[in-house]
């Protein structure tokens, strides 16, 4: 079985027929991992298709590449690095070897430093506001999880997240901050990201202006892999929490990048969060392909991308706290598998990562669900929901979950209406329903790890390196080139370096800024 053969597989019948002839699928196609109940019965799937997909997973080397990751091999070939984010959530005393060294003790040493610091901040009544400055993986993970775990937050402390180089972002946060009670965390794996350094400089100047240079020591900490650059920036490396080049930015929320989150929810809850990841890591590492939840879900995505030609995937959490989860997954998935060059350096001849998008339900129902129900394109959906809310408005929660269940049913089965075609719902719109009892730190960790491993498996089948991101480089390089052309004297603009449209835009900005 290879990828190209997927489109030759017989198309499953309509979901109405699949359920009518095989009601047992509602039980057979439900699996549990940790606290998650994953129902993939409403997919265009039969046992034959699933068998072929699992065969493809095996022949693509899914087990071997998974095992290579857990063995600390340099599977990030372009950067010659191990991929060790799973080591970040291993229990104390376990072993994860990278380049001949067990990294788990180092992981726990940093976690212990973070915990001590977080406890100090939580006990210090003078600090009420923590501002995380970072972007991409140094922002989306902690920002998403801070929202998601709001029920577990410290009552006195609030966190803000500044990411965009657009000054409006930091301006809004500083306008609402008091220098004496604010702690800045500058989070950047490389400590070379222009957005983060620009925001950090602005925040530093704001603080120094109010409290003087000596205040930097008590109000700034850094999270990075690059101590030299942290020192160059003017943050004492004694106030730095480290991590390692074998942690990709978009896989780093469980590292020191999660410091703001740990301060907000406390070290004990942060460790529950890590334990949640680990539960799914163990499942992914040890379950045979057929009962391996991330593998099965990943292969469904491959079936849709390469067999049925569906380009996008919507993630629709029925939990307002997960409002930022789709954005988080966009980086995780699209920066990992949005590639057209394979591990062998050749252009791939199949589609790779899907376009990932989504919003919380029920809001999306009153916005874009029209297209999902009746549009010409098929959008596979992941629904996420919980049996118990983290608030006390039970009636709201019952209504919310009724909507989730109803949408899953409506998409799959539709409703025929021959008399009024505009009211005809053809159904057969595939969806997964992922539910758990309650959104807790552990359950959030499980959800994130589930998606991480889906991305890993799909990257393997598509033959791409899920752990580099060269596609972001060209834009960065050109922005560095254009910046002085916008702000310098008349000679700074170099029309010979650009096309006519770009030149006109540069001129327009120079004339109007
Ligand atoms: O530009 C993309 C990227 O490198 C992401 O992969 C990363 O998460 C983000 O920028 C931020 O990088 P850093 O943590 O090094 O500032």
XYZ file of N, CA and C in Angstrom, residues 105-300:
588
model
N 17.049 14.163 34.029
C 17.453 14.934 35.215
C 17.550 16.440 34.936
N 18.054 16.829 33.758
C 18.125 18.260 33.414
C 16.725 18.865 33.316
N 15.822 18.094 32.721
C 14.439 18.575 32.588
C 13.873 18.880 33.973
N 14.088 17.969 34.900
C 13.514 18.160 36.235
C 14.255 19.229 37.023
N 15.535 19.401 36.739
C 16.257 20.485 37.419
C 15.631 21.833 37.030
N 15.326 22.004 35.740
C 14.704 23.270 35.309
C 13.285 23.386 35.886
N 12.549 22.269 35.867
C 11.190 22.311 36.439
C 11.239 22.716 37.917
N 12.245 22.226 38.624
C 12.365 22.576 40.045
C 12.670 24.068 40.209
N 13.583 24.582 39.351
C 13.871 26.031 39.409
C 12.626 26.846 39.099
N 11.916 26.420 38.074
C 10.682 27.128 37.709
C 9.678 27.088 38.864
N 9.571 25.922 39.487
C 8.591 25.769 40.571
C 8.925 26.706 41.731
N 10.216 26.750 42.085
C 10.617 27.615 43.200
C 10.307 29.070 42.864
N 10.629 29.452 41.632
C 10.372 30.831 41.205
C 8.868 31.116 41.187
N 8.099 30.184 40.628
C 6.642 30.377 40.538
C 6.041 30.521 41.938
N 6.505 29.699 42.859
C 5.977 29.796 44.231
C 6.313 31.157 44.831
N 7.550 31.643 44.542
C 7.940 32.968 45.083
C 7.016 34.056 44.544
N 6.778 34.006 43.227
C 5.931 35.043 42.620
C 4.508 34.943 43.182
N 4.017 33.722 43.306
C 2.647 33.534 43.799
C 2.482 34.012 45.234
N 3.607 33.981 45.978
C 3.520 34.398 47.386
C 3.842 35.883 47.570
N 4.279 36.548 46.497
C 4.744 37.940 46.608
C 3.581 38.895 46.297
N 3.058 39.556 47.309
C 1.873 40.392 47.062
C 2.174 41.616 46.190
N 3.475 41.941 46.008
C 3.780 43.134 45.195
C 3.624 42.844 43.697
N 3.676 41.586 43.297
C 3.512 41.253 41.861
C 2.074 40.787 41.606
N 1.409 41.489 40.711
C 0.021 41.108 40.399
C -0.189 40.811 38.915
N 0.844 41.114 38.109
C 0.654 41.051 36.666
C 1.910 40.426 36.036
N 1.730 39.382 35.270
C 2.850 38.736 34.579
C 2.633 38.940 33.083
N 3.645 39.486 32.417
C 3.516 39.741 30.977
C 4.514 38.844 30.247
N 3.989 37.910 29.472
C 4.852 37.046 28.662
C 5.058 37.715 27.302
N 6.317 37.947 26.970
C 6.638 38.508 25.650
C 7.284 37.400 24.829
N 6.629 37.003 23.766
C 7.142 35.929 22.914
C 6.225 35.827 21.709
N 6.598 35.001 20.748
C 5.739 34.859 19.562
C 5.803 33.410 19.074
N 4.824 33.003 18.285
C 4.803 31.621 17.786
C 4.750 30.662 18.963
N 5.615 29.681 18.953
C 5.616 28.692 20.021
C 5.952 29.271 21.383
N 6.536 30.451 21.421
C 6.872 31.075 22.700
C 5.724 31.940 23.215
N 4.594 31.855 22.536
C 3.402 32.616 22.928
C 2.148 31.741 22.921
N 1.939 31.062 21.783
C 0.642 30.406 21.566
C 0.326 29.332 22.614
N 1.341 28.580 23.019
C 1.115 27.511 24.001
C 0.687 28.077 25.346
N 1.556 28.914 25.976
C 1.128 29.447 27.266
C -0.137 30.310 27.182
N -0.299 31.074 26.107
C -1.500 31.929 25.996
C -2.758 31.060 25.901
N -2.681 30.020 25.072
C -3.826 29.109 24.920
C -4.143 28.417 26.252
N -3.094 27.902 26.903
C -3.317 27.122 28.122
C -3.769 28.019 29.282
N -3.307 29.272 29.296
C -3.752 30.212 30.336
C -5.264 30.432 30.232
N -5.750 30.552 29.014
C -7.201 30.678 28.795
C -7.905 29.384 29.175
N -7.325 28.286 28.707
C -7.982 26.988 28.883
C -8.120 26.623 30.361
N -7.111 26.999 31.145
C -7.091 26.565 32.549
C -7.448 27.705 33.481
N -8.319 28.584 33.021
C -8.667 29.757 33.832
C -9.270 29.356 35.178
N -9.901 28.187 35.245
C -10.506 27.757 36.509
C -9.438 27.480 37.570
N -8.204 27.229 37.110
C -7.145 26.870 38.055
C -6.227 28.059 38.375
N -6.580 29.246 37.856
C -5.654 30.383 38.023
C -5.598 30.910 39.457
N -4.428 31.474 39.785
C -4.244 32.163 41.058
C -5.153 33.406 41.076
N -5.849 33.629 42.190
C -6.831 34.730 42.181
C -6.213 36.124 42.080
N -4.967 36.296 42.558
C -4.393 37.644 42.541
C -3.668 37.962 41.237
N -3.170 36.952 40.593
C -2.277 37.188 39.453
C -3.019 37.124 38.138
N -2.682 38.042 37.258
C -3.196 37.881 35.890
C -2.006 37.858 34.943
N -2.179 37.213 33.822
C -1.129 37.173 32.799
C -1.623 37.864 31.539
N -0.699 38.581 30.896
C -0.968 39.117 29.556
C 0.081 38.529 28.626
N -0.276 38.471 27.358
C 0.634 37.889 26.372
C 0.823 38.888 25.243
N 2.053 39.309 25.046
C 2.366 40.259 23.978
C 3.182 39.510 22.933
N 2.695 39.514 21.703
C 3.418 38.786 20.667
C 3.689 39.636 19.434
N 2.700 40.392 18.996
C 2.801 41.060 17.697
C 3.775 42.230 17.747
N 4.528 42.396 16.686
C 5.420 43.566 16.608
C 4.596 44.841 16.423
N 3.345 44.690 16.037
C 2.437 45.836 15.997
C 2.404 46.469 17.396
N 2.825 47.706 17.479
C 2.920 48.377 18.773
C 1.586 48.445 19.510
N 0.496 48.267 18.777
C -0.809 48.280 19.434
C -0.906 47.169 20.476
N -0.189 46.081 20.244
C -0.258 44.947 21.166
C 0.351 45.330 22.514
N 1.606 45.778 22.473
C 2.241 46.107 23.762
C 1.653 47.380 24.362
N 1.223 48.304 23.512
C 0.652 49.558 24.031
C -0.555 49.248 24.918
N -1.407 48.351 24.470
C -2.612 48.023 25.241
C -2.235 47.392 26.582
N -1.218 46.541 26.571
C -0.830 45.866 27.821
C -0.159 46.849 28.779
N 0.733 47.692 28.265
C 1.426 48.639 29.148
C 0.453 49.673 29.703
N -0.541 50.049 28.897
C -1.507 51.055 29.359
C -2.263 50.549 30.581
N -2.308 49.254 30.708
C -3.084 48.647 31.779
C -2.159 47.993 32.814
N -0.913 48.452 32.882
C 0.055 47.814 33.785
C 0.698 48.849 34.699
N 1.099 48.372 35.855
C 1.782 49.226 36.822
C 3.212 48.686 36.941
N 4.223 49.525 36.651
C 5.597 48.989 36.614
C 5.979 48.239 37.894
N 5.616 48.771 39.034
C 6.070 48.166 40.296
C 5.475 46.779 40.532
N 4.334 46.503 39.930
C 3.703 45.194 40.204
C 3.703 44.266 38.987
N 4.562 44.586 37.990
C 4.580 43.773 36.764
C 5.881 42.985 36.652
N 5.740 41.716 36.289
C 6.898 40.873 35.997
C 6.860 40.535 34.503
N 7.961 40.804 33.798
C 8.036 40.461 32.369
C 8.808 39.156 32.202
N 8.249 38.282 31.392
C 8.971 37.066 31.000
C 9.257 37.201 29.511
N 10.530 37.289 29.157
C 10.870 37.354 27.732
C 11.165 35.926 27.286
N 10.273 35.395 26.446
C 10.338 33.982 26.069
C 10.715 33.869 24.605
N 11.894 33.335 24.358
C 12.320 33.141 22.971
C 13.373 32.053 22.937
N 13.090 31.001 22.193
C 14.049 29.909 22.104
C 15.400 30.439 21.624
N 15.377 31.204 20.547
C 16.621 31.683 19.936
C 17.112 33.000 20.533
N 16.229 33.747 21.132
C 16.467 35.113 21.580
C 16.989 35.980 20.427
N 16.506 35.644 19.232
C 16.910 36.427 18.067
C 15.697 36.870 17.262
N 14.506 36.666 17.800
C 13.290 36.946 17.033
C 12.944 38.432 17.141
N 12.877 39.080 15.993
C 12.796 40.553 15.969
C 11.566 41.077 16.706
N 10.440 40.388 16.555
C 9.211 40.839 17.224
C 9.401 40.846 18.741
N 9.930 39.741 19.251
C 10.085 39.580 20.698
C 11.118 40.565 21.237
N 12.230 40.715 20.520
C 13.261 41.637 21.015
C 12.759 43.072 20.966
N 11.993 43.418 19.942
C 11.457 44.786 19.846
C 10.493 45.040 21.006
N 9.595 44.099 21.256
C 8.653 44.264 22.374
C 9.386 44.295 23.714
N 10.398 43.431 23.846
C 11.131 43.376 25.118
C 11.881 44.692 25.369
N 12.449 45.268 24.312
C 13.151 46.557 24.471
C 12.171 47.643 24.892
N 11.004 47.640 24.279
C 9.999 48.653 24.625
C 9.562 48.492 26.087
N 9.349 47.242 26.499
C 8.927 46.992 27.879
C 10.030 47.396 28.861
N 11.261 47.102 28.481
C 12.405 47.433 29.353
C 12.516 48.949 29.526
N 12.391 49.662 28.401
C 12.492 51.128 28.458
C 11.360 51.701 29.322
N 10.185 51.148 29.195
C 9.007 51.587 29.973
C 9.267 51.391 31.466
N 9.844 50.245 31.802
C 10.115 49.946 33.210
C 11.213 50.851 33.752
N 12.303 50.984 32.974
C 13.446 51.792 33.419
C 13.010 53.245 33.578
N 12.183 53.690 32.681
C 11.677 55.050 32.752
C 10.956 55.300 34.080
N 10.206 54.305 34.521
C 9.421 54.475 35.749
C 10.227 54.189 37.008
N 11.071 53.160 36.964
C 11.684 52.681 38.210
C 13.209 52.688 38.205
N 13.806 53.020 37.062
C 15.273 53.039 36.994
C 15.843 51.684 36.581
N 17.120 51.762 36.147
C 17.805 50.594 35.580
C 17.849 49.391 36.543
N 18.019 49.703 37.838
C 18.188 48.586 38.786
C 16.927 47.736 38.910
N 15.784 48.246 38.429
C 14.524 47.481 38.550
C 14.478 46.295 37.582
N 15.329 46.354 36.523
C 15.299 45.284 35.515
C 15.537 43.930 36.176
N 16.465 43.907 37.136
C 16.827 42.653 37.794
C 15.614 41.957 38.428
N 14.730 42.758 39.024
C 13.591 42.157 39.734
C 12.343 42.009 38.882
N 12.330 42.630 37.711
C 11.088 42.637 36.928
C 11.218 41.956 35.567
N 12.408 41.441 35.268
C 12.591 40.747 33.982
C 13.217 39.388 34.196
N 12.612 38.361 33.625
C 13.293 37.071 33.517
C 13.226 36.636 32.055
N 14.114 35.723 31.704
C 14.145 35.241 30.319
C 13.938 33.732 30.303
N 13.361 33.265 29.194
C 13.281 31.827 28.931
C 13.886 31.612 27.558
N 14.943 30.844 27.484
C 15.636 30.714 26.207
C 16.588 29.524 26.208
N 17.075 29.174 25.010
C 18.165 28.205 24.908
C 19.495 28.940 24.710
N 19.443 30.270 24.592
C 20.629 31.023 24.194
C 21.063 32.030 25.273
N 21.883 31.542 26.220
C 22.286 32.375 27.356
C 23.077 33.605 26.917
N 23.891 33.428 25.888
C 24.724 34.544 25.425
C 23.872 35.748 24.999
N 22.856 35.454 24.204
C 21.994 36.544 23.721
C 21.152 37.147 24.849
N 20.783 36.306 25.812
C 20.016 36.821 26.961
C 20.877 37.837 27.710
N 22.160 37.488 27.917
C 23.071 38.393 28.618
C 23.280 39.669 27.804
N 23.470 39.507 26.492
C 23.651 40.664 25.609
C 22.474 41.627 25.701
N 21.284 41.047 25.838
C 20.088 41.881 25.917
C 20.037 42.656 27.231
N 20.720 42.167 28.250
C 20.722 42.882 29.524
C 19.889 42.198 30.591
N 19.647 40.894 30.426
C 18.999 40.142 31.508
C 20.049 39.209 32.086
N 20.235 39.301 33.407
C 21.195 38.456 34.101
C 20.815 36.981 33.879
N 21.786 36.175 33.465
C 21.436 34.772 33.164
C 21.076 33.998 34.445
N 21.320 34.607 35.601
C 20.801 33.995 36.838
C 19.276 34.043 36.831
N 18.719 34.964 36.055
C 17.258 35.077 35.937
C 16.750 34.452 34.635
N 17.443 33.429 34.201
C 17.046 32.778 32.947
C 16.672 31.322 33.219
N 15.617 30.876 32.567
C 15.212 29.474 32.638
C 15.494 28.870 31.277
N 16.241 27.763 31.280
C 16.735 27.239 30.007
C 15.890 26.111 29.456
N 16.047 25.880 28.174
C 15.624 24.612 27.593
C 16.599 24.270 26.479
N 16.260 23.400 25.561
C 17.274 22.770 24.730
C 16.894 22.794 23.257
N 17.913 22.694 22.404
C 17.615 22.798 20.961
C 16.818 21.594 20.451
N 16.688 20.549 21.260
C 15.891 19.390 20.835
C 14.406 19.568 21.173
N 14.034 20.779 21.611
C 12.611 21.100 21.805
C 12.221 22.112 20.736
N 11.350 21.730 19.817
C 10.899 22.677 18.804
C 10.009 23.736 19.433
N 10.030 24.947 18.899
C 9.232 26.045 19.465
C 7.769 25.666 19.652
N 7.187 25.045 18.626
C 5.748 24.726 18.702
C 5.479 23.500 19.560
N 6.546 22.885 20.083
C 6.407 21.721 20.971
C 6.906 22.069 22.377
N 6.935 23.384 22.692
C 7.689 23.790 23.882
C 6.835 24.219 25.069
N 5.506 24.092 24.988
C 4.692 24.609 26.101
C 4.972 23.861 27.402
N 5.452 22.614 27.294
C 5.755 21.850 28.504
C 7.152 22.147 29.056
N 7.906 23.004 28.362
C 9.246 23.388 28.828
C 9.130 24.675 29.661
N 10.271 25.326 29.883
C 10.253 26.599 30.613
C 9.421 27.667 29.891
N 9.135 27.442 28.621
C 8.242 28.365 27.895
C 6.883 28.448 28.598
N 6.548 27.418 29.358
C 5.286 27.432 30.099
C 5.375 28.152 31.445
N 6.450 28.928 31.676
C 6.624 29.548 32.999
C 5.437 30.437 33.406
N 4.942 31.247 32.478
C 3.808 32.119 32.836
C 2.611 31.272 33.272
N 2.392 30.176 32.557
C 1.293 29.279 32.904
C 1.513 28.677 34.279
N 2.763 28.261 34.537
C 3.038 27.659 35.840
C 2.799 28.668 36.961
N 3.175 29.910 36.736
C 2.924 30.931 37.761
C 1.406 31.069 37.964
N 0.666 31.051 36.881
C -0.781 31.257 36.975
C -1.496 30.106 37.669
N -1.125 28.863 37.324
C -1.901 27.722 37.857
C -1.174 27.012 38.998
N 0.102 27.357 39.207
C 0.870 26.745 40.294
C 1.619 25.507 39.821
N 2.755 25.231 40.472
C 3.583 24.097 40.053
C 2.867 22.752 40.118
N 1.990 22.554 41.095
C 1.344 21.235 41.212
C 0.435 20.998 40.005
N -0.348 22.002 39.644
C -1.243 21.838 38.487
C -0.428 21.719 37.200
N 0.713 22.430 37.138
C 1.564 22.332 35.947
C 2.082 20.896 35.807
N 2.412 20.279 36.927
C 2.888 18.884 36.857
C 1.754 17.934 36.450
N 0.534 18.263 36.844
C -0.606 17.447 36.345
C -0.738 17.597 34.827
N -0.529 18.819 34.369
C -0.550 19.112 32.923
C 0.490 18.221 32.213
N 1.707 18.183 32.764
C 2.764 17.354 32.166
C 2.403 15.865 32.219
N 1.809 15.460 33.320
C 1.435 14.047 33.452
C 0.385 13.683 32.398
N -0.472 14.639 32.067
C -1.465 14.394 31.005
C -0.787 14.117 29.679
N 0.187 14.927 29.320
C 0.948 14.669 28.084
C 1.526 13.252 28.122
N 2.140 12.956 29.279
C 2.884 11.696 29.382
C 1.969 10.491 29.178
N 0.744 10.581 29.699
C -0.211 9.477 29.514
C -0.372 9.159 28.026
N -0.518 10.203 27.228
C -0.720 9.986 25.791
C 0.600 9.568 25.122
N 1.712 10.101 25.609
C 3.020 9.684 25.065
C 3.209 8.173 25.219
N 2.852 7.669 26.415
C 3.033 6.238 26.686
C 2.126 5.423 25.765
N 0.907 5.886 25.613
C -0.045 5.206 24.716
C 0.522 5.183 23.293
N 0.972 6.335 22.822
C 1.482 6.440 21.452
C 2.676 5.517 21.245
N 3.514 5.458 22.260
C 4.738 4.669 22.137
C 4.469 3.173 22.172
N 3.420 2.765 22.912
C 3.291 1.327 23.173
C 2.114 0.634 22.487
N 1.078 1.369 22.106
C -0.099 0.696 21.527
C 0.183 0.227 20.098
N -0.309 -0.947 19.749
C -0.224 -1.353 18.340
C -0.984 -0.353 17.454
N -0.614 -0.300 16.197
C -1.188 0.723 15.304
C -2.714 0.727 15.342
N -3.341 -0.444 15.337
C -4.804 -0.500 15.199
C -5.531 0.102 16.394
N -4.892 0.101 17.564
C -5.578 0.668 18.736
C -4.892 1.944 19.211
N -4.003 2.454 18.390
C -3.234 3.643 18.743
C -4.012 4.875 18.271
N -4.589 5.602 19.221
C -5.527 6.671 18.850
C -4.880 7.740 17.962
N -3.706 8.282 18.318
C -3.124 9.275 17.400
C -2.860 8.703 16.010
N -2.477 7.424 15.949
C -2.205 6.816 14.631
C -3.494 6.737 13.815
N -4.558 6.244 14.438
C -5.821 6.098 13.695
C -6.312 7.468 13.214
N -6.281 8.466 14.108
C -6.761 9.796 13.698
C -5.855 10.395 12.617
N -4.567 10.166 12.763
C -3.635 10.681 11.743
C -3.943 10.060 10.383
N -4.204 8.761 10.379
C -4.425 8.082 9.095
C -5.754 8.491 8.471
N -6.733 8.839 9.322
C -7.973 9.407 8.774
C -7.666 10.707 8.036
